[in-house]
Tab-separated table of N, CA and C in Angstrom:
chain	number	residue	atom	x	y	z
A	1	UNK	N	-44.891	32.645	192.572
A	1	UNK	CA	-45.189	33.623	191.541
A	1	UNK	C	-43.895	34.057	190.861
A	2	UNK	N	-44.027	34.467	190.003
A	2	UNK	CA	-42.921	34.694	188.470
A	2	UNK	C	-42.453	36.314	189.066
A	3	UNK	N	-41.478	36.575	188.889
A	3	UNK	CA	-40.970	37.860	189.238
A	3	UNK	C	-40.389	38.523	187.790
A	4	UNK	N	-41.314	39.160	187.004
A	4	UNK	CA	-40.573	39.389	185.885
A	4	UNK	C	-39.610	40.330	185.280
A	5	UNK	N	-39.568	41.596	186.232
A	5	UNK	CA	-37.943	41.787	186.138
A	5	UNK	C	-36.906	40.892	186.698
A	6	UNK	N	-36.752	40.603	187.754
A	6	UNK	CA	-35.806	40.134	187.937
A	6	UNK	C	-35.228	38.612	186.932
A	7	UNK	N	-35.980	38.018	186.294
A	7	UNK	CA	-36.628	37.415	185.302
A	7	UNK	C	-35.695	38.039	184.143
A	8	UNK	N	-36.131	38.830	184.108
A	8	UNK	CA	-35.536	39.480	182.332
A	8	UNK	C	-33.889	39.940	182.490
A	9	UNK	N	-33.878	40.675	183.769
A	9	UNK	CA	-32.480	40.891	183.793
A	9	UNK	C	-31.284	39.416	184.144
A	10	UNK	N	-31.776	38.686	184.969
A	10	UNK	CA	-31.228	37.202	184.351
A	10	UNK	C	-30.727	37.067	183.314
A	11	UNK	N	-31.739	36.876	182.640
A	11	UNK	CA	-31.949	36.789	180.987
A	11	UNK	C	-30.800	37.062	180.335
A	12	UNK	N	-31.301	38.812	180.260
A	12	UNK	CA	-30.087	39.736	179.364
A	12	UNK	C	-28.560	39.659	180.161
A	13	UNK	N	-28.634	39.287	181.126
A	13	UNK	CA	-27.044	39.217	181.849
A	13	UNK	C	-26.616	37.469	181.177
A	14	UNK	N	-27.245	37.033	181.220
A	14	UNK	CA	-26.929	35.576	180.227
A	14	UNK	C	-26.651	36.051	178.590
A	15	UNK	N	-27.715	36.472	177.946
A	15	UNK	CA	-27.620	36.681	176.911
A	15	UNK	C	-26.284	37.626	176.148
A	16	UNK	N	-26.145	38.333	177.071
A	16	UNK	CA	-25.056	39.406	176.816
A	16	UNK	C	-23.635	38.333	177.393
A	17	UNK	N	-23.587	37.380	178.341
A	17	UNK	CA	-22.595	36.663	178.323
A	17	UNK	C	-22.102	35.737	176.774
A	18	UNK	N	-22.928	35.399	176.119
A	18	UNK	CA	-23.131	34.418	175.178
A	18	UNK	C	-22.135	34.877	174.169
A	19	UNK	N	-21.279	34.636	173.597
A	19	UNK	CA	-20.214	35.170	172.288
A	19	UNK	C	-20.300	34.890	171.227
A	20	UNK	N	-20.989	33.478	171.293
A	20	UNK	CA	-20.795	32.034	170.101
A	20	UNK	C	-22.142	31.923	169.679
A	21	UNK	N	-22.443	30.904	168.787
A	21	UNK	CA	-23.935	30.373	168.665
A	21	UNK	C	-24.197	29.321	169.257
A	22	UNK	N	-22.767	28.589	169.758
A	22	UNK	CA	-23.024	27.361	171.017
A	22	UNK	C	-23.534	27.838	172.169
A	23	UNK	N	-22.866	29.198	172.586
A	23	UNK	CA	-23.430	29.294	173.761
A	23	UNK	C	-25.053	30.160	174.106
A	24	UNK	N	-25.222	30.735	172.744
A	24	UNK	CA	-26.692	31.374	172.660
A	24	UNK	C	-27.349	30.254	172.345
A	25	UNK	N	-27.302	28.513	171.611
A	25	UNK	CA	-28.103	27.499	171.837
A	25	UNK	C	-28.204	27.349	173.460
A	26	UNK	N	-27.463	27.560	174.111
A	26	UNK	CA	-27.322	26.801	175.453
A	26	UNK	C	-28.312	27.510	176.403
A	27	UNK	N	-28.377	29.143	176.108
A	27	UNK	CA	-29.518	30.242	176.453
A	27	UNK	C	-30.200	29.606	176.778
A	28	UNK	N	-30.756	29.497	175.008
A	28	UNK	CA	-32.156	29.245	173.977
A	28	UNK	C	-32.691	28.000	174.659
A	29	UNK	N	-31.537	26.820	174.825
A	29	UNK	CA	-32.412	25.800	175.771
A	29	UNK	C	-32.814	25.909	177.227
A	30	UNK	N	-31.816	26.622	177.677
A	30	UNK	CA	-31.917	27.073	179.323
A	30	UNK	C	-33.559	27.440	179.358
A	31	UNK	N	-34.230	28.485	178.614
A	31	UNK	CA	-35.046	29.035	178.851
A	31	UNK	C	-36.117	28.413	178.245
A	32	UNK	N	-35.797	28.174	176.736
A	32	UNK	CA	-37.031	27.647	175.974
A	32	UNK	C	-36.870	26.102	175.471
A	33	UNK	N	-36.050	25.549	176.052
A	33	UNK	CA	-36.245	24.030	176.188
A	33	UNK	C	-37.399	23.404	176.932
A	34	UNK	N	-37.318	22.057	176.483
A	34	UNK	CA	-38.426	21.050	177.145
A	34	UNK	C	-38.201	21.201	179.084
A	35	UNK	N	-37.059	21.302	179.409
A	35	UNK	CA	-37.279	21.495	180.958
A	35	UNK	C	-37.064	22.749	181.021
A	36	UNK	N	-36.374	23.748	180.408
A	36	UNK	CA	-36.272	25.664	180.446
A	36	UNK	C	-37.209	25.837	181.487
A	37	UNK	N	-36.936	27.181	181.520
A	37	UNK	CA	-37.483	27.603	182.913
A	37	UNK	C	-38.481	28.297	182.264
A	38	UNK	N	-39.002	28.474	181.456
A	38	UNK	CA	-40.548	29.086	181.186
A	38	UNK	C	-41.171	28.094	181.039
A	39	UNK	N	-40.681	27.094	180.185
A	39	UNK	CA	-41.602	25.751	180.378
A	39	UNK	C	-42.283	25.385	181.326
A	40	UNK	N	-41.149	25.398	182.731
A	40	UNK	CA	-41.643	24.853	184.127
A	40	UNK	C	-42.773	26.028	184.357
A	41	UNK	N	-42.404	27.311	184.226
A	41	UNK	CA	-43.601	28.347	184.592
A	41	UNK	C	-44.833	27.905	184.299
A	42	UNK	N	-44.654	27.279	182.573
A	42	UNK	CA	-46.596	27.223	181.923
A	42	UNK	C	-46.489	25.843	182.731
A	43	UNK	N	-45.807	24.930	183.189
A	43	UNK	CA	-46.515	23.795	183.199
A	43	UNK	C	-47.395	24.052	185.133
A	44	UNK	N	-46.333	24.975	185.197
A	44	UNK	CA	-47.010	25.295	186.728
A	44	UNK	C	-48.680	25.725	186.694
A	45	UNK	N	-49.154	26.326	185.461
A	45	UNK	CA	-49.714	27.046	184.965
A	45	UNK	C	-51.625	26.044	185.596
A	46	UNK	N	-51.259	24.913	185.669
A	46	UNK	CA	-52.009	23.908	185.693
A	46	UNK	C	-52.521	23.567	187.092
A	47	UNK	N	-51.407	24.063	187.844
A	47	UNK	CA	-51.732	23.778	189.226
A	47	UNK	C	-52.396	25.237	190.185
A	48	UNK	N	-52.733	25.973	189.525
A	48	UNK	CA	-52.832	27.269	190.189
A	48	UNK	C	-54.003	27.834	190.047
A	49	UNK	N	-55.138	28.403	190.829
A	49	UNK	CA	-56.439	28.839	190.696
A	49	UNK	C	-56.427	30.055	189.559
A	50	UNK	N	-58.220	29.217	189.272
A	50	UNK	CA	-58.573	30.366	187.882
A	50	UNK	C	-58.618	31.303	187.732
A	51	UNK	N	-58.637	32.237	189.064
A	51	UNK	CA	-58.500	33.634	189.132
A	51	UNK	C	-56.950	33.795	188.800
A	52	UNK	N	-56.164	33.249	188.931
A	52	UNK	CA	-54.296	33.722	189.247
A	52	UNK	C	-54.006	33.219	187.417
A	53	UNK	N	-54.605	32.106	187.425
A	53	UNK	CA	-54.459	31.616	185.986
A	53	UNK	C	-53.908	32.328	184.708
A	54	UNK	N	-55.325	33.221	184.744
A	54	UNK	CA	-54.994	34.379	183.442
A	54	UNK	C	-53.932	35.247	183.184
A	55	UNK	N	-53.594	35.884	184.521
A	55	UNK	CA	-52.838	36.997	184.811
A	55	UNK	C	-51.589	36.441	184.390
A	56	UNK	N	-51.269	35.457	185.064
A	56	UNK	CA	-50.262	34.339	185.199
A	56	UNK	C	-49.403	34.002	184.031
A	57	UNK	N	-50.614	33.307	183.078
A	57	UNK	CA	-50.193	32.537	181.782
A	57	UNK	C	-50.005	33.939	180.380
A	58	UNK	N	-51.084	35.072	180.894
A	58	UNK	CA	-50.807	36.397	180.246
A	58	UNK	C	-49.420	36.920	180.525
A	59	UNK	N	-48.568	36.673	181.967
A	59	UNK	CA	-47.217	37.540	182.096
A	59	UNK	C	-46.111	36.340	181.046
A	60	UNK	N	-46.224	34.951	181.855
A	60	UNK	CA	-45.427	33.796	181.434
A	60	UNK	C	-45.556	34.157	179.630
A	61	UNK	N	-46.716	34.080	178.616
A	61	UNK	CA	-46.129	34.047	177.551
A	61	UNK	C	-45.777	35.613	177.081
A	62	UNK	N	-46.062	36.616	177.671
A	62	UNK	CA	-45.289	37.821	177.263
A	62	UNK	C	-44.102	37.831	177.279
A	63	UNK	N	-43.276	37.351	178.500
A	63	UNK	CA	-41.871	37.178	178.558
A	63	UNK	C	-41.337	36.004	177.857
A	64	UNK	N	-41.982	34.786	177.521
A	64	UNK	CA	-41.768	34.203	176.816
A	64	UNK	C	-41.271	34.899	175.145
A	65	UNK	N	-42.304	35.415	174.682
A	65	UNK	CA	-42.027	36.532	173.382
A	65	UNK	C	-40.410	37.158	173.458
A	66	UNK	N	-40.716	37.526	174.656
A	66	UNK	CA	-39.537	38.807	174.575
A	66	UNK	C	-38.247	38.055	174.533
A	67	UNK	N	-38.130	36.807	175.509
A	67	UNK	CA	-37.009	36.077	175.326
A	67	UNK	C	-36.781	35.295	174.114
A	68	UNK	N	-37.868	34.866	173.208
A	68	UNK	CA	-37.974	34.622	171.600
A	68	UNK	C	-36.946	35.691	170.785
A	69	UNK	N	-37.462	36.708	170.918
A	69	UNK	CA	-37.811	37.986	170.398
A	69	UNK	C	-36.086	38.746	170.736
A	70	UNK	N	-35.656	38.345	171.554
A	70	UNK	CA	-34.276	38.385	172.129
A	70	UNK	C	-33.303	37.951	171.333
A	71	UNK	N	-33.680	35.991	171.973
A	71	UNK	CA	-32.845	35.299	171.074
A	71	UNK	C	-32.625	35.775	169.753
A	72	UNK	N	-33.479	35.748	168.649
A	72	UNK	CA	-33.660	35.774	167.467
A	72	UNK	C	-32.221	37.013	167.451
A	73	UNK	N	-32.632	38.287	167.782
A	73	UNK	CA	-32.210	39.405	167.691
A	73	UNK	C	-30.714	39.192	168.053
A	74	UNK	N	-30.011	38.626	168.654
A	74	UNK	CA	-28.606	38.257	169.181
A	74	UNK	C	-28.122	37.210	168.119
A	75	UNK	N	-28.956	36.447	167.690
A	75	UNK	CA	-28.449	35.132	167.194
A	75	UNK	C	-28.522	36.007	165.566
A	76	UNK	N	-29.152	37.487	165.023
A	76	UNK	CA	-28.978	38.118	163.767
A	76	UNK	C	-27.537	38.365	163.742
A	77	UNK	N	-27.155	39.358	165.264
A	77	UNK	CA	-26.121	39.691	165.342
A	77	UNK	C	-25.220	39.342	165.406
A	78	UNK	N	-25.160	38.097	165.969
A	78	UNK	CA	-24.037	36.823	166.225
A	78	UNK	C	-23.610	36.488	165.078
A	79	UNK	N	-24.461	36.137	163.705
A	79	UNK	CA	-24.300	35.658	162.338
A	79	UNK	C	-23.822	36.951	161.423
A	80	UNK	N	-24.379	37.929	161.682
A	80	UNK	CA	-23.591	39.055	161.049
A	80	UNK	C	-21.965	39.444	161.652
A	81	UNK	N	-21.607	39.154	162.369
A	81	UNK	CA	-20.336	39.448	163.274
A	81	UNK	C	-19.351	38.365	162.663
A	82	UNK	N	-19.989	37.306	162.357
A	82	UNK	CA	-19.118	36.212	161.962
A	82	UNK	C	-19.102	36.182	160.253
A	83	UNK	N	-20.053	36.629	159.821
A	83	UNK	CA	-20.012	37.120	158.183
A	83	UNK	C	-19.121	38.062	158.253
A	84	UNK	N	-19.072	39.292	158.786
A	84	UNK	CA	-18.304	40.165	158.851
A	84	UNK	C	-16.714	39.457	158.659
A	85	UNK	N	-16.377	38.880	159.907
A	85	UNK	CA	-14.963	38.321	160.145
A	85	UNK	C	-14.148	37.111	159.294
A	86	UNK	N	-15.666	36.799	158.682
A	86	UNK	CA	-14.914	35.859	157.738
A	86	UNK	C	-14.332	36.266	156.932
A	87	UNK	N	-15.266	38.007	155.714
A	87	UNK	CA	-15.196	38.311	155.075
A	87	UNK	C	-13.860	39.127	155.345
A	88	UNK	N	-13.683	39.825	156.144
A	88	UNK	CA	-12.385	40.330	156.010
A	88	UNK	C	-10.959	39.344	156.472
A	89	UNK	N	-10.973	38.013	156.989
A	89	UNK	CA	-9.989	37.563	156.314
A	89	UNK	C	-10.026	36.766	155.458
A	90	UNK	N	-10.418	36.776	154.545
A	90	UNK	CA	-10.234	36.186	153.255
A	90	UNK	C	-10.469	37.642	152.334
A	91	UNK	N	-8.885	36.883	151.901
A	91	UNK	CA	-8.075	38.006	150.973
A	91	UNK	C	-7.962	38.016	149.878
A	92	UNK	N	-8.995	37.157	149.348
A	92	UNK	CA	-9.174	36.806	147.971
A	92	UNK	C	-10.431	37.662	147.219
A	93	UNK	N	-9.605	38.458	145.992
A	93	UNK	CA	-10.855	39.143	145.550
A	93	UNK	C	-11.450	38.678	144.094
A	94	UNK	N	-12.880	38.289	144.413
A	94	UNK	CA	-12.949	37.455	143.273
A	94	UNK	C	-13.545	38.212	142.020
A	95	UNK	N	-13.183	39.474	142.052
A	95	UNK	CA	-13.554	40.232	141.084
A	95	UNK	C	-12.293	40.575	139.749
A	96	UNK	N	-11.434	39.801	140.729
A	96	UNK	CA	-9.854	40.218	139.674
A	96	UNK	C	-9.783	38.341	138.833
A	97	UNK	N	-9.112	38.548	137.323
A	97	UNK	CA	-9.541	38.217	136.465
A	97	UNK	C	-8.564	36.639	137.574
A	98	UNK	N	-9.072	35.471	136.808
A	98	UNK	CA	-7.880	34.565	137.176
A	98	UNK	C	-6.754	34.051	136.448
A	99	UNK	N	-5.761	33.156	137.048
A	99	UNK	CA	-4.312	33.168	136.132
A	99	UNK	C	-4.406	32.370	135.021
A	100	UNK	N	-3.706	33.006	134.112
A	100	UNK	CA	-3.814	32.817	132.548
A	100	UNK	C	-2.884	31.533	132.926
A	101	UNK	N	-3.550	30.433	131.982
A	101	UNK	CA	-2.633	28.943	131.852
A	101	UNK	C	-2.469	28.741	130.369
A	102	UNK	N	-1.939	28.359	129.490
A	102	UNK	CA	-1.835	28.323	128.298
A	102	UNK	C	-1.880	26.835	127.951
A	103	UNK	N	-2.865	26.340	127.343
A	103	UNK	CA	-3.546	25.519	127.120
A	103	UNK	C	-3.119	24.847	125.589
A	104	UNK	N	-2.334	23.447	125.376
A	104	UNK	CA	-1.724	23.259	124.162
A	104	UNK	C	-0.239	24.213	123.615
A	105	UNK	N	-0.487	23.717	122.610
A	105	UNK	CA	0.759	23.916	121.883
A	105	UNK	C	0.386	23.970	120.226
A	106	UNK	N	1.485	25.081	119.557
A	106	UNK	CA	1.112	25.463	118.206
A	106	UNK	C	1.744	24.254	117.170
A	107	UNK	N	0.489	24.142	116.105
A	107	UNK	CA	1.105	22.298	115.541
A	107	UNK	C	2.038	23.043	114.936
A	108	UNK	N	2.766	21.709	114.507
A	108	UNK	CA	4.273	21.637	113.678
A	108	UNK	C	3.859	22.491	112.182
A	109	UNK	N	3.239	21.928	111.871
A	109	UNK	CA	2.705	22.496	110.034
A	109	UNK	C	2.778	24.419	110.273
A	110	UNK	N	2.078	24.408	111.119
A	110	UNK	CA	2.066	26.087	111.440
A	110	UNK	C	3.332	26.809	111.525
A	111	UNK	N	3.645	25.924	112.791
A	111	UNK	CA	4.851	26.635	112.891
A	111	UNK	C	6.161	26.444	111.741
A	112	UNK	N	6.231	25.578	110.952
A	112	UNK	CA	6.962	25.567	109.887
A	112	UNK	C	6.592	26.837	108.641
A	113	UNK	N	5.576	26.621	108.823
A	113	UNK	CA	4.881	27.697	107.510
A	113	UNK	C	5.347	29.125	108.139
A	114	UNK	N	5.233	29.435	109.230
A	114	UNK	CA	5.288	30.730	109.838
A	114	UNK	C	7.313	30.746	109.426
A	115	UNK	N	7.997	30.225	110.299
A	115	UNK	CA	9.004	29.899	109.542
A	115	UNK	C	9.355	30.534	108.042
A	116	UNK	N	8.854	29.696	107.226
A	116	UNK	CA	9.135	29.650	105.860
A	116	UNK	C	8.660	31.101	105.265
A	117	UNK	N	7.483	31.666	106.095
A	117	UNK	CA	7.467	33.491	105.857
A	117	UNK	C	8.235	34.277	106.408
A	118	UNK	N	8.555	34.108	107.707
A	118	UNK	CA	9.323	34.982	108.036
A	118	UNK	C	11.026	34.678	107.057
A	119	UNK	N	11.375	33.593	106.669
A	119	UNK	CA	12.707	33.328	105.887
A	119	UNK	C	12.249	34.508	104.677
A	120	UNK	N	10.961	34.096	103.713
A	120	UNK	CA	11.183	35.055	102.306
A	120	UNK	C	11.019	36.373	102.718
A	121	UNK	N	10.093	36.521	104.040
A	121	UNK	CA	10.104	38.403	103.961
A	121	UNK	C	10.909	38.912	104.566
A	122	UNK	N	12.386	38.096	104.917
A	122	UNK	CA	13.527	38.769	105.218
A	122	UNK	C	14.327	38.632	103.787
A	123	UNK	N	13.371	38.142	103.007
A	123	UNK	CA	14.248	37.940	101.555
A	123	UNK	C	14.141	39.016	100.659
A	124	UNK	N	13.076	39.387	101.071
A	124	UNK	CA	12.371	40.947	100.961
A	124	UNK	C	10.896	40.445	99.630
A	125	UNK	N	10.362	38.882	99.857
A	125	UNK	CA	8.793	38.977	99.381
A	125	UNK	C	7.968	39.544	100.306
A	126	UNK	N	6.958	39.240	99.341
A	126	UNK	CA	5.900	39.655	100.401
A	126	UNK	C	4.385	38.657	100.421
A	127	UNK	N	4.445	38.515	101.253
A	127	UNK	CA	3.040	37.597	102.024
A	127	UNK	C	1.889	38.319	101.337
A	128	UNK	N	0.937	37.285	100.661
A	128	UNK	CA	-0.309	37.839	99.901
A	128	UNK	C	-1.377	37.109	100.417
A	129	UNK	N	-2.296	36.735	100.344
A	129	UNK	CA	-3.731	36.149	101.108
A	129	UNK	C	-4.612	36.186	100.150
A	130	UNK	N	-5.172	35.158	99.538
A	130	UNK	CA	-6.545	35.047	99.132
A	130	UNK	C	-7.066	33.711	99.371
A	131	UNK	N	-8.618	33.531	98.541
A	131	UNK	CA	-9.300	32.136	98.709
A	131	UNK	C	-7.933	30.934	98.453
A	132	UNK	N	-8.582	30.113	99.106
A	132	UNK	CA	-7.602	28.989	99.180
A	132	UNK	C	-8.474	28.130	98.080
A	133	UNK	N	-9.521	28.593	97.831
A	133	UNK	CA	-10.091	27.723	96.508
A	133	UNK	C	-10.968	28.659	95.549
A	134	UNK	N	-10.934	28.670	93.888
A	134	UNK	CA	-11.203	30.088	93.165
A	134	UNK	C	-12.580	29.225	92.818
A	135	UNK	N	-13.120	30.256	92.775
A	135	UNK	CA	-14.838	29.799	92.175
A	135	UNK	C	-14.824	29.496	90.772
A	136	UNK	N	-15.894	28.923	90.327
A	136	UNK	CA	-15.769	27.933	88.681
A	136	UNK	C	-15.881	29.618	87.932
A	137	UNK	N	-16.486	30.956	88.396
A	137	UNK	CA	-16.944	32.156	87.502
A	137	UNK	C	-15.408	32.336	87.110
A	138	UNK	N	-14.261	32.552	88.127
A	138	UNK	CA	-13.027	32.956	87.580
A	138	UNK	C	-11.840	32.098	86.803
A	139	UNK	N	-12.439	30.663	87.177
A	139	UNK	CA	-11.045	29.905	86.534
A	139	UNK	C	-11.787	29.855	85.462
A	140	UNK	N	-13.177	30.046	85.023
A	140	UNK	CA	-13.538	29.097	83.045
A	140	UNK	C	-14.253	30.239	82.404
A	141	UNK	N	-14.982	31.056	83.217
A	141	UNK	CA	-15.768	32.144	82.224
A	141	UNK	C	-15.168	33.683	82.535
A	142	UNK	N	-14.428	34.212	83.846
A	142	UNK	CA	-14.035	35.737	83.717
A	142	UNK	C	-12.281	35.602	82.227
């Protein structure tokens, strides 16, 4: 017969050993693997009179749950602990802008022209701006 405290505290003295997610797989199979030791319980489950049966296969999958119900709950915490630790060392914040690279170079024509203004408006002209092409209304009919 199944002793199910002593059963559970096993358990949690394993489970609470576990640090890693290698070693909470290693639990997870201990218990709920193809040979795990609840396995062997239900398969016992077969050899044992119909009166003991119920009671039996009613305790085996309750603790079954709870050791589910365990795992899961360790293996949240296990993955949050390691999100945690990743996140604080990495020191990279990706909210700050990234490094400016300057891309090309200003053509020759430009930079000559820029040149050739800055020479007359130290000559003391002055730089004027309009269309670079006049509409037919102002060159033949204004």
């Amino acid at each position: 017969m199944l002793d199910t405290d002593s059963f559970k505290k096993a358990f949690l003295i394993e489970l609470d050993k576990a640090a890693s997610m290698a070693e909470l797989q290693q639990v997870r199979i201990k218990y709920l693997g193809k040979r795990g030791l609840l396995t062997a319980q239900l398969k016992n489950l077969s050899t044992m009179p119909a009166e003991e049966k119920r009671s039996f296969g009613k305790a085996v999958n309750e603790l079954k749950g709870f050791v589910e119900n365990e795992i899961d709950l360790k293996e949240a915490a296990l993955s949050n602990a390691d999100l945690k630790k990743r996140l604080s060392s990495e020191t990279i914040d990706v909210t700050l802008p990234g490094k400016y690279t300057p891309i090309g170079r200003e053509h020759p024509i430009n930079k000559v022209l820029r040149e050739i203004e800055d020479i007359f408006v130290s000559m003391g002209f002055g730089i004027e701006e309009g269309p670079q092409v006049e509409l037919d209304y102002y060159n033949f009919e204004a």
